[in-house]
Tab-separated table of N, CA, C and O in Angstrom:
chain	number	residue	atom	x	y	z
A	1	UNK	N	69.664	159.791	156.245
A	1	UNK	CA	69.460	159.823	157.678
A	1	UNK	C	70.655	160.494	158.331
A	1	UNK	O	71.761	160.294	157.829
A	2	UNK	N	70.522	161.409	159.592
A	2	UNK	CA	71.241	162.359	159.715
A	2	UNK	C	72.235	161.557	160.867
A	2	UNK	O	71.889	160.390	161.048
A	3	UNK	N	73.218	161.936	161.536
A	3	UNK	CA	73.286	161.126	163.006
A	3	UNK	C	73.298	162.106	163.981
A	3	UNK	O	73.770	162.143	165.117
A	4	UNK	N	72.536	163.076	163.143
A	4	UNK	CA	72.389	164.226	164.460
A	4	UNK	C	71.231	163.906	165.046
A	4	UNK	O	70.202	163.879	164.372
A	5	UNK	N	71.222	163.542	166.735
A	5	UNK	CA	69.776	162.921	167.271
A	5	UNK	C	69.123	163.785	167.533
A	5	UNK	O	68.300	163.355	168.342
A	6	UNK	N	68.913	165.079	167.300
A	6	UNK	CA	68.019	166.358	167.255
A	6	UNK	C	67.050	166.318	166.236
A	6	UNK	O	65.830	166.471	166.307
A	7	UNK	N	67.954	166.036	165.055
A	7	UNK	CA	67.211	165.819	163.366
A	7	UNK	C	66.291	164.607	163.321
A	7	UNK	O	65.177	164.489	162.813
A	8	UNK	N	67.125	163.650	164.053
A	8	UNK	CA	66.386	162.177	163.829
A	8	UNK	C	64.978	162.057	165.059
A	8	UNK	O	63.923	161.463	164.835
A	9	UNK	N	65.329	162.787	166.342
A	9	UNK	CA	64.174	162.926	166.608
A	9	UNK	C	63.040	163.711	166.252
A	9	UNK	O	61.927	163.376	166.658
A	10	UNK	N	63.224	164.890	165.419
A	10	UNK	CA	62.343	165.708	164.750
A	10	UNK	C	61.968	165.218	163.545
A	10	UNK	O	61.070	165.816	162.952
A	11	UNK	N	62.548	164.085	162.966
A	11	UNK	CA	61.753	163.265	161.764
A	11	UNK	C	61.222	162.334	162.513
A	11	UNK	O	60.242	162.043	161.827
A	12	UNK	N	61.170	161.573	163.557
A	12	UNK	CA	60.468	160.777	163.794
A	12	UNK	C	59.406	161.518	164.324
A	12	UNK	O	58.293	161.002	164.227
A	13	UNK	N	59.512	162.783	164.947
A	13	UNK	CA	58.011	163.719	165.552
A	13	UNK	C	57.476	164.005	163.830
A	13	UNK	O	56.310	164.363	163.660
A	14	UNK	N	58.089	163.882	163.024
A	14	UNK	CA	57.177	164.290	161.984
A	14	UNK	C	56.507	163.037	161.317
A	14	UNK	O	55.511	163.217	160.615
A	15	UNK	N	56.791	162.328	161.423
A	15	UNK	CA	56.569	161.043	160.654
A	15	UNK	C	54.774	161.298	161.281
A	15	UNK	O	54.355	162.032	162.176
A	16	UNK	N	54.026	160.309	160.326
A	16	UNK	CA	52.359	160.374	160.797
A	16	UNK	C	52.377	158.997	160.280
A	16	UNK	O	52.243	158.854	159.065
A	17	UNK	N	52.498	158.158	160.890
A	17	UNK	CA	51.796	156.729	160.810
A	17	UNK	C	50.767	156.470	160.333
A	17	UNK	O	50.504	155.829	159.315
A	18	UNK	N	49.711	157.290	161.540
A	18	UNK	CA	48.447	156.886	161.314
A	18	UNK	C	47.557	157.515	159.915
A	18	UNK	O	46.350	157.342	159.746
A	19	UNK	N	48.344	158.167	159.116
A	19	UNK	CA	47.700	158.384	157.747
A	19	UNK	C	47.984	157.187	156.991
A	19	UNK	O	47.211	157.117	156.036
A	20	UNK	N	48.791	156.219	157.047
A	20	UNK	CA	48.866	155.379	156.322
A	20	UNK	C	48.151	154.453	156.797
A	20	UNK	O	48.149	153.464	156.063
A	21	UNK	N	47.274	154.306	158.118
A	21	UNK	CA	46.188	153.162	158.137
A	21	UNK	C	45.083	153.176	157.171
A	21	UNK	O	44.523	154.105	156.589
A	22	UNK	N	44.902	151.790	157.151
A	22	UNK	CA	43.496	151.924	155.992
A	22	UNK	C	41.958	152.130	156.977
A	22	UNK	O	41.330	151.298	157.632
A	23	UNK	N	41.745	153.410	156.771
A	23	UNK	CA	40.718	154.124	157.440
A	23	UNK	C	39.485	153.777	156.419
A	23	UNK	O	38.441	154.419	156.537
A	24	UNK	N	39.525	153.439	156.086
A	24	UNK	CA	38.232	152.819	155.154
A	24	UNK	C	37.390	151.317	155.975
A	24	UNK	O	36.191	151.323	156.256
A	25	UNK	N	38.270	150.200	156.229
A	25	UNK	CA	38.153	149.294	156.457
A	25	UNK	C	37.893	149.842	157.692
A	25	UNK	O	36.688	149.733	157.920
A	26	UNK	N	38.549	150.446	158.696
A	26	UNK	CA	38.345	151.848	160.034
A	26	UNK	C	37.061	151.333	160.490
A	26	UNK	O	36.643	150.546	161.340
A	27	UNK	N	36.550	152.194	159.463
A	27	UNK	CA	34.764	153.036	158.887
A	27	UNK	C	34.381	151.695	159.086
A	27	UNK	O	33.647	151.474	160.050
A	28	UNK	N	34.694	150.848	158.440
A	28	UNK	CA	33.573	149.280	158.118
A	28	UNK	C	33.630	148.760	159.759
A	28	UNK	O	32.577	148.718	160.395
A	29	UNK	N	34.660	148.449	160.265
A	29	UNK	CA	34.312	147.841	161.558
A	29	UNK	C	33.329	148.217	162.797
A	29	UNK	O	32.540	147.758	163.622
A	30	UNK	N	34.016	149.492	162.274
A	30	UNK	CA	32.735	150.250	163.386
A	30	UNK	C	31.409	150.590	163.165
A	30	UNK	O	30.679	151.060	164.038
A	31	UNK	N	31.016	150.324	161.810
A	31	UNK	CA	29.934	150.317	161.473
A	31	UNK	C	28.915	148.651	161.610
A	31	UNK	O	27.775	148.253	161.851
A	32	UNK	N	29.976	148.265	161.340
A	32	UNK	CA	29.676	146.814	161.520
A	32	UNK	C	29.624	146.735	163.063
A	32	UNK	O	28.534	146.175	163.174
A	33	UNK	N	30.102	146.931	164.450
A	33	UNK	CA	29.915	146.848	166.110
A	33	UNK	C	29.051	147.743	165.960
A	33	UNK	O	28.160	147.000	165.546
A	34	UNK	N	28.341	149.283	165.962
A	34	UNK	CA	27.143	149.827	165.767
A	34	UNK	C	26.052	148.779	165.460
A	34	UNK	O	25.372	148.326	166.381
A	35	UNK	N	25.860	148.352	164.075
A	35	UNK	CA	24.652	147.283	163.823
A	35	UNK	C	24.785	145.935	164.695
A	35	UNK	O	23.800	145.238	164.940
A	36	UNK	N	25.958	145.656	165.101
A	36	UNK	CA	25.725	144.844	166.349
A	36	UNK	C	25.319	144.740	167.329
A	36	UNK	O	24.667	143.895	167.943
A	37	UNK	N	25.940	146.150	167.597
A	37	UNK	CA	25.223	146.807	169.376
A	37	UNK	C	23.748	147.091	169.204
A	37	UNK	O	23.013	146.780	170.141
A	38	UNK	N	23.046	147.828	167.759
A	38	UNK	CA	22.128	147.859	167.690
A	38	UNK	C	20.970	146.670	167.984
A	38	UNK	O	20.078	146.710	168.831
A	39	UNK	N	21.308	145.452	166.882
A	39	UNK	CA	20.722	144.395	167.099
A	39	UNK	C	20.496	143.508	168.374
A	39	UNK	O	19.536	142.750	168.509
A	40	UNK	N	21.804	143.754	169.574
A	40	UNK	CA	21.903	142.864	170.660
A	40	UNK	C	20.920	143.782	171.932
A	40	UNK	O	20.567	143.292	173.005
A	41	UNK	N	20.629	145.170	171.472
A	41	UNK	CA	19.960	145.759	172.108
A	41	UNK	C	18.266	145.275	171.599
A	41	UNK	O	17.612	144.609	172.402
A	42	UNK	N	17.736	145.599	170.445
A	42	UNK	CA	16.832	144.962	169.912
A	42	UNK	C	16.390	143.393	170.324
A	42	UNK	O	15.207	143.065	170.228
A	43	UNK	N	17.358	142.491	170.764
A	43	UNK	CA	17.450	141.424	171.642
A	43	UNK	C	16.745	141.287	172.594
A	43	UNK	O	15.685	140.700	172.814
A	44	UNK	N	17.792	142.204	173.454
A	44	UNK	CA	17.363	142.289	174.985
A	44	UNK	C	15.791	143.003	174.934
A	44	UNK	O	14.941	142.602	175.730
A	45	UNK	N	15.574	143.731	174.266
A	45	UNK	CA	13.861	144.127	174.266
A	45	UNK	C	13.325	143.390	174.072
A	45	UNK	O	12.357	143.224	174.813
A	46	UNK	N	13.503	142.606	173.172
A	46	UNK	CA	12.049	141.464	172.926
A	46	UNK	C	12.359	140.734	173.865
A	46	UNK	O	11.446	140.208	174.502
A	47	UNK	N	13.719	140.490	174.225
A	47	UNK	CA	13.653	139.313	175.450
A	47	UNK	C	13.016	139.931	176.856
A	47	UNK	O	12.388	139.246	177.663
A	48	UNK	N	13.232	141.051	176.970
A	48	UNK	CA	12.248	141.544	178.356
A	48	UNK	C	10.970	141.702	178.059
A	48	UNK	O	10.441	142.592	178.725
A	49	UNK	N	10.237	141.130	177.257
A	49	UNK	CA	9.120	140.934	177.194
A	49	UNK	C	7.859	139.479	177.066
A	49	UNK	O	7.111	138.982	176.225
A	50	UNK	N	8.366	139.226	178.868
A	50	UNK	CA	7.926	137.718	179.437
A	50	UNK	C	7.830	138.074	180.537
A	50	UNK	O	8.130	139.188	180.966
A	51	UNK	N	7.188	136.730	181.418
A	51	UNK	CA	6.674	137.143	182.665
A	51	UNK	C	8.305	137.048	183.447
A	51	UNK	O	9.311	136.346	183.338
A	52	UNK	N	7.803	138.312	184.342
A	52	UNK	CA	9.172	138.640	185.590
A	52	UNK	C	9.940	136.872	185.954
A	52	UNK	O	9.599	135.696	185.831
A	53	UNK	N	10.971	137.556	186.381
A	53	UNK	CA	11.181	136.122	187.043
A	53	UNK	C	11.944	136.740	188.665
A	53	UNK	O	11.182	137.383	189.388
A	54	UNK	N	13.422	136.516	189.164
A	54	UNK	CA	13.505	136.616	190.207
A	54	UNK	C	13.719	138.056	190.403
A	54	UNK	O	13.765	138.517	191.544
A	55	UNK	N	13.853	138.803	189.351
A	55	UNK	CA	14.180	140.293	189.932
A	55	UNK	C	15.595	141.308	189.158
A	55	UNK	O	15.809	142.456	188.769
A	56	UNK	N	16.440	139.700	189.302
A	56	UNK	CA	18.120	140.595	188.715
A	56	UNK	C	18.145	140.335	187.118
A	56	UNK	O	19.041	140.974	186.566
A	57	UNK	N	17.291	139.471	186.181
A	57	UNK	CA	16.905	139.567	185.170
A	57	UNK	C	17.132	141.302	184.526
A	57	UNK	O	18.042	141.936	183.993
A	58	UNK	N	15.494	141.594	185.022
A	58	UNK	CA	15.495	142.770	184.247
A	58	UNK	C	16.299	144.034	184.862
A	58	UNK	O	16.009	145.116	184.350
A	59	UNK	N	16.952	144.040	185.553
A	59	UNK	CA	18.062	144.747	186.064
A	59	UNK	C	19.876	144.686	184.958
A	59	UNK	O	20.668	145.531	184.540
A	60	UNK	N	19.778	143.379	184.921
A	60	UNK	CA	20.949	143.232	183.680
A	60	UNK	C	20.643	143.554	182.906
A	60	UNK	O	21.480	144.324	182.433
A	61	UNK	N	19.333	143.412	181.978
A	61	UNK	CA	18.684	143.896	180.900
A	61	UNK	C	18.708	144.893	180.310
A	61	UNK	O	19.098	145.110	179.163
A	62	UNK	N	18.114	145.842	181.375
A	62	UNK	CA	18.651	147.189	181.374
A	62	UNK	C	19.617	148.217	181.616
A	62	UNK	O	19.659	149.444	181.517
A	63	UNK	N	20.463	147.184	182.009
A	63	UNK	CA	21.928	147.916	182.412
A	63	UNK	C	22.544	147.564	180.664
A	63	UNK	O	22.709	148.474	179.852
A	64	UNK	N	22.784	146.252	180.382
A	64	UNK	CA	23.059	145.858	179.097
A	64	UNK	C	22.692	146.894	177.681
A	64	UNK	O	23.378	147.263	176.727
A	65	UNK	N	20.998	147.180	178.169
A	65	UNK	CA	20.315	147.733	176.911
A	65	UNK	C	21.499	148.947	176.722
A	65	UNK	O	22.220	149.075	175.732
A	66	UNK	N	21.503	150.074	178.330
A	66	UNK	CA	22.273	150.958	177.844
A	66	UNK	C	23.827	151.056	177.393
A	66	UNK	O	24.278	152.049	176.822
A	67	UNK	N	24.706	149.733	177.768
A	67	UNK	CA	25.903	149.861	177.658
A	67	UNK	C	26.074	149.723	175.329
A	67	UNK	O	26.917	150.168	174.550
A	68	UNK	N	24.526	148.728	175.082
A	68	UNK	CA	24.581	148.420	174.234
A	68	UNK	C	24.495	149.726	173.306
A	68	UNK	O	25.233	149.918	172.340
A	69	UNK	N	23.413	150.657	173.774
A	69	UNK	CA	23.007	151.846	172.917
A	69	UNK	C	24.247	152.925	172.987
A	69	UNK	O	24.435	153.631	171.996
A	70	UNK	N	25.013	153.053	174.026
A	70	UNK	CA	25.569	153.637	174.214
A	70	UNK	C	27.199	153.511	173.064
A	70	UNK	O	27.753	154.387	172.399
A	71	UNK	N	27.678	151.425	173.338
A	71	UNK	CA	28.128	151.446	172.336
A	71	UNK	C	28.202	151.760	170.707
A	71	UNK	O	29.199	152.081	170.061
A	72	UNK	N	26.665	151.543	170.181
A	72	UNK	CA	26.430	151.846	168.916
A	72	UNK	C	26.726	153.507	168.614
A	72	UNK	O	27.230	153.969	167.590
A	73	UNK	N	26.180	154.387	170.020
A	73	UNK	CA	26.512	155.707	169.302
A	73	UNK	C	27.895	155.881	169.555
A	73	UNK	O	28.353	156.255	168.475
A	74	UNK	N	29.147	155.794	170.679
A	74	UNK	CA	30.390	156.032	170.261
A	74	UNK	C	30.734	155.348	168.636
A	74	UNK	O	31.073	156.011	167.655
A	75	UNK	N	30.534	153.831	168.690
A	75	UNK	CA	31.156	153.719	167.296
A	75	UNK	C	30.416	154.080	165.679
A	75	UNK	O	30.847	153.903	164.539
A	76	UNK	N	29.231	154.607	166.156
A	76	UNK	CA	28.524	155.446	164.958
A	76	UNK	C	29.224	156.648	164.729
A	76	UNK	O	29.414	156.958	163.553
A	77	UNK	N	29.747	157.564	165.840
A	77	UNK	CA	30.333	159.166	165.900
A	77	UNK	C	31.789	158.585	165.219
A	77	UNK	O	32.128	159.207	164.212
A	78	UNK	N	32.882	157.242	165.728
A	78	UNK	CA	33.758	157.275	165.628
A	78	UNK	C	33.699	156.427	163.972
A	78	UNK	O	34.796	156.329	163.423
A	79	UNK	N	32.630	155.916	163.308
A	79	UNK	CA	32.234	155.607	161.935
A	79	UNK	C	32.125	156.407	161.220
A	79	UNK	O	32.491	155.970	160.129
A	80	UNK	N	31.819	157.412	161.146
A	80	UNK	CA	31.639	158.848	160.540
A	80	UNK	C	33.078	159.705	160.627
A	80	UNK	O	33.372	160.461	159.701
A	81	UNK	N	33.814	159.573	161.596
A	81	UNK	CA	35.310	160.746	161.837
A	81	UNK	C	36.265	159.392	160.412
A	81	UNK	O	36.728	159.589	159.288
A	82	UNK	N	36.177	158.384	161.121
A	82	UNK	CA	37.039	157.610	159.956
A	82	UNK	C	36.845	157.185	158.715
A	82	UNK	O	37.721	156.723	157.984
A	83	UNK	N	35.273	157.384	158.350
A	83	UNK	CA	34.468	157.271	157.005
A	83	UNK	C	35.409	158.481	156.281
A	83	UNK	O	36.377	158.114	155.615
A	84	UNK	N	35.134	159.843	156.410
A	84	UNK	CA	36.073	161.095	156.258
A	84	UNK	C	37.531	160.594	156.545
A	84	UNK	O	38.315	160.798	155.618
A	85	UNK	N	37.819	160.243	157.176
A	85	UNK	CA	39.354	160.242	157.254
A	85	UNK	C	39.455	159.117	155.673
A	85	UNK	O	39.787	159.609	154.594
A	86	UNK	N	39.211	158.056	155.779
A	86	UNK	CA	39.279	157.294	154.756
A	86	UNK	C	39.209	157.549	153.781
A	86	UNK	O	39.753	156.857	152.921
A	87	UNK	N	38.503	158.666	153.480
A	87	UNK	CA	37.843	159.516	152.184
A	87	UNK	C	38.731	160.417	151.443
A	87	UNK	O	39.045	160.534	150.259
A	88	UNK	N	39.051	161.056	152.612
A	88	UNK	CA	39.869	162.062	152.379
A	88	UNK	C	41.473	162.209	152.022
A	88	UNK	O	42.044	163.014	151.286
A	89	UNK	N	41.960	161.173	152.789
A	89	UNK	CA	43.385	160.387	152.823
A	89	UNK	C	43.486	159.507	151.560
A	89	UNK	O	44.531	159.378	150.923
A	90	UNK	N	42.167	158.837	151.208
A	90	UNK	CA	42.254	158.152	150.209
A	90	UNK	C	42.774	156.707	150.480
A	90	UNK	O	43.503	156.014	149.769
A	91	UNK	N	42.095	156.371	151.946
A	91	UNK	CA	42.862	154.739	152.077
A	91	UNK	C	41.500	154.232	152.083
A	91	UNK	O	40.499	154.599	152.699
A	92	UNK	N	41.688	153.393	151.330
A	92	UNK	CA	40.419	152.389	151.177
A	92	UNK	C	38.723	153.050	150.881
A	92	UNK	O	37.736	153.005	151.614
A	93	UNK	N	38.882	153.576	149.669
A	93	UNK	CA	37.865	154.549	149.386
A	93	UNK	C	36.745	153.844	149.380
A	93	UNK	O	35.733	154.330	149.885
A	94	UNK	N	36.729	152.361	148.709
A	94	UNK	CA	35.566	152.045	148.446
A	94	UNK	C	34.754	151.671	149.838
A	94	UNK	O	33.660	152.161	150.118
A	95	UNK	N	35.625	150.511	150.847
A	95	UNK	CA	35.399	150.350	152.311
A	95	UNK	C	34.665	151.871	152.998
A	95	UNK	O	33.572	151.839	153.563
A	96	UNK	N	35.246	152.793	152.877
A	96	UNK	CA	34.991	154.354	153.395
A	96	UNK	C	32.798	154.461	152.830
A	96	UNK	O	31.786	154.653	153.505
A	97	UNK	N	32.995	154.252	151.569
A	97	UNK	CA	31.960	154.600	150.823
A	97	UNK	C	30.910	153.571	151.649
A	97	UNK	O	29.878	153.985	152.178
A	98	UNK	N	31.423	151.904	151.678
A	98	UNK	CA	30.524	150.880	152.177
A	98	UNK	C	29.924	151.647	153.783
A	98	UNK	O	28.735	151.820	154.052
A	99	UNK	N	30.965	151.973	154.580
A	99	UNK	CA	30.687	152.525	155.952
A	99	UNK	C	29.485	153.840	155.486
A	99	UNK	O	28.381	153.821	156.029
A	100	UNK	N	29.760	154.729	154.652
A	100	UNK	CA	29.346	155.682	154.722
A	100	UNK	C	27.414	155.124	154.094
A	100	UNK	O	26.423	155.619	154.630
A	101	UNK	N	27.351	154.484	153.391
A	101	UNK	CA	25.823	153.218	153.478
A	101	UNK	C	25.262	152.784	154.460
A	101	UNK	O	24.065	152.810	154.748
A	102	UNK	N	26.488	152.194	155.235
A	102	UNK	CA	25.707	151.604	156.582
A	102	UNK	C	25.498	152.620	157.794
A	102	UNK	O	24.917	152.250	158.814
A	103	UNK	N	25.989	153.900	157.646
A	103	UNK	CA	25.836	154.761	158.712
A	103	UNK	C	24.339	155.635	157.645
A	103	UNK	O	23.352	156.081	158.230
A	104	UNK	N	24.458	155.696	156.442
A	104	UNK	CA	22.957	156.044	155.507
A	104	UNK	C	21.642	155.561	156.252
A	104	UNK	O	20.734	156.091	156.892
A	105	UNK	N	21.985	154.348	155.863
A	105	UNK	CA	20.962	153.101	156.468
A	105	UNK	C	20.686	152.994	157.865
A	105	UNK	O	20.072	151.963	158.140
A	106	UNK	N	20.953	153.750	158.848
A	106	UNK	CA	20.907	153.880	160.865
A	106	UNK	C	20.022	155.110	160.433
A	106	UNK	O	18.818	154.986	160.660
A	107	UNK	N	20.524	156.491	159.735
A	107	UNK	CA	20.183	157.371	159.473
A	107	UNK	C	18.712	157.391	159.127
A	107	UNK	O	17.841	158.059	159.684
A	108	UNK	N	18.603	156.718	158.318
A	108	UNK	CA	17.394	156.347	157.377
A	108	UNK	C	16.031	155.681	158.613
A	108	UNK	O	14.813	155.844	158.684
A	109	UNK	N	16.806	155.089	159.233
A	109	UNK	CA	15.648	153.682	159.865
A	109	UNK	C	15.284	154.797	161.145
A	109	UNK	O	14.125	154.887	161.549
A	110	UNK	N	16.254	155.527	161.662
A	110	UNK	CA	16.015	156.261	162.599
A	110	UNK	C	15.060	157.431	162.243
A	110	UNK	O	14.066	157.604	162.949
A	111	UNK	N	15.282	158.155	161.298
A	111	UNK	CA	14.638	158.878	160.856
A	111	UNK	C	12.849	158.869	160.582
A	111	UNK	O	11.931	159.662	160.792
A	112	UNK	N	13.031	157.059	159.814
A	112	UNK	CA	11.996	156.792	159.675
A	112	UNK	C	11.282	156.368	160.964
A	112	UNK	O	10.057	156.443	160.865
A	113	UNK	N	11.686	155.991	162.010
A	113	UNK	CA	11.256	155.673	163.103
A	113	UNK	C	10.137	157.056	164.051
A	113	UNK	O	9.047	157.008	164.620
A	114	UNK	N	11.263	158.273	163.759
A	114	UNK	CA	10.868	159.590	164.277
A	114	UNK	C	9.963	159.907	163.625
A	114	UNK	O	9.134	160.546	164.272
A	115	UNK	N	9.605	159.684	162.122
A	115	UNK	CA	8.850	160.070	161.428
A	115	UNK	C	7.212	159.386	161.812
A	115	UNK	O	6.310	160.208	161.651
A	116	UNK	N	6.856	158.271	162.197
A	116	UNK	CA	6.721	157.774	162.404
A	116	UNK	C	5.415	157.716	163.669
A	116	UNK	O	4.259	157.292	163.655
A	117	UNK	N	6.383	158.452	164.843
A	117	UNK	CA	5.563	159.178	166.520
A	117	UNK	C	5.345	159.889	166.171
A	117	UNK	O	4.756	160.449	167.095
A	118	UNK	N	5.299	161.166	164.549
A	118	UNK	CA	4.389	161.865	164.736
A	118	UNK	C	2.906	162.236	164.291
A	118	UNK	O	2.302	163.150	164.854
């Protein structure tokens, strides 16, 4: 270590932290809040399907449905950047691989869904 603070701040601008997170496990969480958000949306549908009641019901419902869908696709896009990062870096390969199944499996159901309306 140098005590020149020019050097020492240009190793600390070089230093990369965030390659040493385990981006595998990353991949799993967010794959895991995706099938959450998915399911709590799947929720709220069957639950809006009863007679009306005062009005602000199905107004939360549908505000909810979208915050819910909306969550699943940020952490589906951000399940996929750290599935690859995990992969690639080599932190937590197998976790990386599990994420990269459960983003298979959205793929799959969706697909089959589209397949499906026509």
């Amino acid at each position: 270590m140098s005590l020149d603070p020019w050097a020492a701040l240009e190793a600390q601008r070089r230093r990369r932290h965030w390659r040493q997170w385990p981006w595998g496990w990353v991949a799993v969480a967010f794959g895991v809040l995706m099938w959450a958000a998915l399911a709590y949306a799947v929720l709220l549908a069957a639950g809006s399907m009863r007679m009306p009641g005062d009005g602000a019901a199905p107004r939360w419902q549908h505000t909810m449905g979208w915050v819910c869908l909306n969550t699943a696709a940020v952490s589906c896009v951000l399940s996929a950047v750290t599935t690859v990062l995990g992969w690639r870096l080599r932190r937590a390969r197998g976790a990386a691989m599990l994420a990269g199944l459960l983003l298979l499996a959205l793929a799959l159901l969706l697909g089959g869904v589209v397949l499906a309306q026509l």
